[in-house]
Short mmCIF file of the C-alpha atoms (twelve columns), coordinates in Angstrom:
data_MODEL
# 
_entry.id   MODEL 
# 
loop_
_atom_site.group_PDB 
_atom_site.id 
_atom_site.type_symbol 
_atom_site.label_atom_id 
_atom_site.label_alt_id 
_atom_site.label_comp_id 
_atom_site.label_asym_id 
_atom_site.label_seq_id 
_atom_site.Cartn_x 
_atom_site.Cartn_y 
_atom_site.Cartn_z 
_atom_site.pdbx_PDB_model_num 
ATOM 1   C CA . MET A 1   61.648  -29.106 1.725   1 
ATOM 2   C CA . LYS A 2   63.255  -27.407 -1.283  1 
ATOM 3   C CA . ASN A 3   65.333  -25.123 0.998   1 
ATOM 4   C CA . LYS A 4   66.712  -28.156 2.877   1 
ATOM 5   C CA . LYS A 5   67.886  -29.692 -0.399  1 
ATOM 6   C CA . ILE A 6   69.645  -26.475 -1.376  1 
ATOM 7   C CA . VAL A 7   71.302  -26.173 2.030   1 
ATOM 8   C CA . PHE A 8   72.396  -29.819 1.853   1 
ATOM 9   C CA . ALA A 9   73.775  -29.353 -1.694  1 
ATOM 10  C CA . VAL A 10  75.769  -26.275 -0.645  1 
ATOM 11  C CA . PHE A 11  77.084  -28.111 2.431   1 
ATOM 12  C CA . ALA A 12  78.095  -31.104 0.286   1 
ATOM 13  C CA . LEU A 13  79.869  -28.791 -2.145  1 
ATOM 14  C CA . PHE A 14  81.911  -27.240 0.675   1 
ATOM 15  C CA . VAL A 15  82.810  -30.697 1.989   1 
ATOM 16  C CA . VAL A 16  84.046  -31.767 -1.458  1 
ATOM 17  C CA . ILE A 17  86.057  -28.546 -1.860  1 
ATOM 18  C CA . GLY A 18  87.584  -29.080 1.586   1 
ATOM 19  C CA . ILE A 19  88.572  -32.647 0.732   1 
ATOM 20  C CA . MET A 20  90.117  -31.549 -2.567  1 
ATOM 21  C CA . ALA A 21  92.069  -28.784 -0.833  1 
ATOM 22  C CA . GLY A 22  93.330  -31.276 1.741   1 
ATOM 23  C CA . VAL A 23  94.474  -33.705 -0.956  1 
ATOM 24  C CA . TYR A 24  96.261  -30.890 -2.807  1 
ATOM 25  C CA . MET A 25  98.007  -29.652 0.337   1 
ATOM 26  C CA . GLY A 26  99.100  -33.181 1.185   1 
ATOM 27  C CA . THR A 27  100.439 -34.064 -2.259  1 
ATOM 28  C CA . ARG A 28  101.947 -30.820 -3.557  1 
ATOM 29  C CA . PRO A 29  105.724 -30.795 -3.935  1 
ATOM 30  C CA . GLU A 30  107.665 -29.629 -0.919  1 
ATOM 31  C CA . ALA A 31  110.148 -26.807 -1.230  1 
ATOM 32  C CA . VAL A 32  113.666 -28.155 -1.122  1 
ATOM 33  C CA . GLU A 33  116.293 -26.156 0.699   1 
ATOM 34  C CA . GLY A 34  119.688 -25.866 -0.897  1 
ATOM 35  C CA . ALA A 35  120.816 -25.687 -4.487  1 
ATOM 36  C CA . LYS A 36  118.480 -27.034 -7.120  1 
ATOM 37  C CA . ALA A 37  119.242 -27.423 -10.805 1 
ATOM 38  C CA . VAL A 38  116.336 -26.034 -12.832 1 
ATOM 39  C CA . THR A 39  115.731 -25.327 -16.504 1 
ATOM 40  C CA . VAL A 40  113.720 -22.403 -17.850 1 
ATOM 41  C CA . ARG A 41  112.626 -22.653 -21.481 1 
ATOM 42  C CA . ILE A 42  111.407 -19.474 -23.181 1 
ATOM 43  C CA . ILE A 43  109.484 -19.902 -26.424 1 
ATOM 44  C CA . HIS A 44  109.195 -16.652 -28.397 1 
ATOM 45  C CA . LYS A 45  106.473 -15.479 -30.784 1 
ATOM 46  C CA . ASP A 46  108.488 -16.626 -33.810 1 
ATOM 47  C CA . GLY A 47  108.939 -20.117 -32.312 1 
ATOM 48  C CA . SER A 48  112.587 -19.621 -31.390 1 
ATOM 49  C CA . GLU A 49  113.588 -21.089 -28.060 1 
ATOM 50  C CA . LYS A 50  115.984 -20.017 -25.349 1 
ATOM 51  C CA . VAL A 51  116.997 -22.682 -22.822 1 
ATOM 52  C CA . LEU A 52  118.501 -21.446 -19.562 1 
ATOM 53  C CA . GLU A 53  119.851 -23.600 -16.753 1 
ATOM 54  C CA . TYR A 54  120.273 -22.385 -13.203 1 
ATOM 55  C CA . HIS A 55  121.446 -23.602 -9.820  1 
ATOM 56  C CA . THR A 56  119.438 -21.802 -7.170  1 
ATOM 57  C CA . ASP A 57  118.420 -21.791 -3.534  1 
ATOM 58  C CA . LEU A 58  115.176 -19.952 -4.320  1 
ATOM 59  C CA . GLU A 59  111.868 -21.655 -3.561  1 
ATOM 60  C CA . PHE A 60  109.509 -20.249 -6.180  1 
ATOM 61  C CA . LEU A 61  109.639 -19.732 -9.948  1 
ATOM 62  C CA . ALA A 62  108.547 -16.085 -9.774  1 
ATOM 63  C CA . ASP A 63  111.502 -15.289 -7.518  1 
ATOM 64  C CA . LEU A 64  113.901 -16.900 -10.007 1 
ATOM 65  C CA . LEU A 65  112.351 -15.086 -12.982 1 
ATOM 66  C CA . LEU A 66  112.664 -11.749 -11.200 1 
ATOM 67  C CA . GLU A 67  116.173 -12.358 -9.817  1 
ATOM 68  C CA . LYS A 68  117.530 -13.341 -13.252 1 
ATOM 69  C CA . GLU A 69  115.585 -10.478 -14.873 1 
ATOM 70  C CA . LEU A 70  113.837 -12.907 -17.214 1 
ATOM 71  C CA . ALA A 71  110.359 -11.540 -16.536 1 
ATOM 72  C CA . THR A 72  108.564 -8.471  -15.332 1 
ATOM 73  C CA . GLY A 73  105.155 -8.424  -13.778 1 
ATOM 74  C CA . TYR A 74  103.165 -7.662  -10.703 1 
ATOM 75  C CA . THR A 75  101.684 -9.550  -7.774  1 
ATOM 76  C CA . SER A 76  98.067  -9.408  -6.704  1 
ATOM 77  C CA . GLU A 77  96.251  -11.229 -3.920  1 
ATOM 78  C CA . GLU A 78  93.741  -12.641 -6.370  1 
ATOM 79  C CA . TYR A 79  96.054  -14.018 -9.085  1 
ATOM 80  C CA . GLY A 80  99.538  -14.193 -7.591  1 
ATOM 81  C CA . PHE A 81  102.384 -13.160 -9.897  1 
ATOM 82  C CA . THR A 82  101.127 -11.992 -13.289 1 
ATOM 83  C CA . ILE A 83  103.813 -12.046 -15.979 1 
ATOM 84  C CA . GLU A 84  103.847 -8.954  -18.184 1 
ATOM 85  C CA . SER A 85  106.972 -9.562  -20.261 1 
ATOM 86  C CA . VAL A 86  109.497 -12.339 -20.728 1 
ATOM 87  C CA . ASP A 87  113.004 -11.855 -22.064 1 
ATOM 88  C CA . GLY A 88  112.106 -8.231  -22.835 1 
ATOM 89  C CA . VAL A 89  109.037 -9.110  -24.958 1 
ATOM 90  C CA . THR A 90  105.519 -8.210  -23.846 1 
ATOM 91  C CA . ALA A 91  102.573 -10.380 -24.823 1 
ATOM 92  C CA . ASP A 92  99.771  -7.836  -25.270 1 
ATOM 93  C CA . TRP A 93  96.290  -9.337  -24.947 1 
ATOM 94  C CA . GLN A 94  94.630  -6.071  -26.021 1 
ATOM 95  C CA . LYS A 95  96.756  -5.760  -29.151 1 
ATOM 96  C CA . ASP A 96  96.789  -9.290  -30.595 1 
ATOM 97  C CA . SER A 97  95.193  -11.642 -28.007 1 
ATOM 98  C CA . ALA A 98  98.655  -12.746 -26.897 1 
ATOM 99  C CA . TYR A 99  99.598  -14.118 -23.491 1 
ATOM 100 C CA . ARG A 100 102.331 -16.114 -21.776 1 
ATOM 101 C CA . ALA A 101 101.413 -19.722 -21.154 1 
ATOM 102 C CA . LEU A 102 103.211 -21.247 -18.176 1 
ATOM 103 C CA . TYR A 103 104.132 -24.931 -18.000 1 
ATOM 104 C CA . GLU A 104 105.679 -27.199 -15.397 1 
ATOM 105 C CA . GLY A 105 107.400 -29.802 -17.525 1 
ATOM 106 C CA . GLU A 106 104.913 -30.416 -20.327 1 
ATOM 107 C CA . GLU A 107 101.820 -29.791 -18.181 1 
ATOM 108 C CA . ASP A 108 99.898  -26.528 -17.948 1 
ATOM 109 C CA . ALA A 109 100.701 -24.784 -14.685 1 
ATOM 110 C CA . THR A 110 97.850  -24.835 -12.203 1 
ATOM 111 C CA . THR A 111 98.976  -21.698 -10.369 1 
ATOM 112 C CA . SER A 112 100.900 -18.510 -11.012 1 
ATOM 113 C CA . ALA A 113 104.694 -18.443 -11.078 1 
ATOM 114 C CA . ALA A 114 104.576 -17.287 -7.440  1 
ATOM 115 C CA . GLY A 115 102.973 -20.598 -6.466  1 
ATOM 116 C CA . ILE A 116 105.218 -22.908 -8.468  1 
ATOM 117 C CA . VAL A 117 107.709 -24.575 -6.153  1 
ATOM 118 C CA . LEU A 118 111.109 -25.098 -7.765  1 
ATOM 119 C CA . THR A 119 112.237 -28.709 -7.642  1 
ATOM 120 C CA . ASP A 120 115.634 -30.182 -8.417  1 
ATOM 121 C CA . GLY A 121 115.621 -31.139 -12.098 1 
ATOM 122 C CA . GLY A 122 112.437 -29.139 -12.739 1 
ATOM 123 C CA . VAL A 123 111.723 -27.742 -16.188 1 
ATOM 124 C CA . TYR A 124 109.569 -24.618 -16.481 1 
ATOM 125 C CA . LYS A 125 108.382 -23.267 -19.804 1 
ATOM 126 C CA . LEU A 126 107.124 -19.770 -20.712 1 
ATOM 127 C CA . VAL A 127 105.456 -19.777 -24.121 1 
ATOM 128 C CA . TYR A 128 104.231 -16.808 -26.156 1 
ATOM 129 C CA . GLU A 129 100.784 -17.836 -27.361 1 
ATOM 130 C CA . THR A 130 97.817  -16.188 -29.031 1 
ATOM 131 C CA . PHE A 131 94.160  -17.010 -28.663 1 
# 
């Protein structure tokens, strides 16, 4: 009897995950072909800010960051595009618990820069933060 409850709970969990994935896929922003006006805000360790505006045909934020040489990093299957440095400054977790927080508008990004679809009028923020 106990095994049936566990199997049912696992099955229910997969059903819920499937529903959530379906909702996400159905409501995520679509990539827009053609020129989009986007803003990239870079907040440095000292609090200074650099605001850059671009018109681009690119689909994803990581592609824009790499094309404009704003960021360096690497791509992995598990995490997508991991940002190593922004505007020539590396946030070193090992040294001072620093990292680059990524925002879409004022909201925390829910994916890596490789998964963020650029939208016309979109604002994307890269913030140097420490834990």
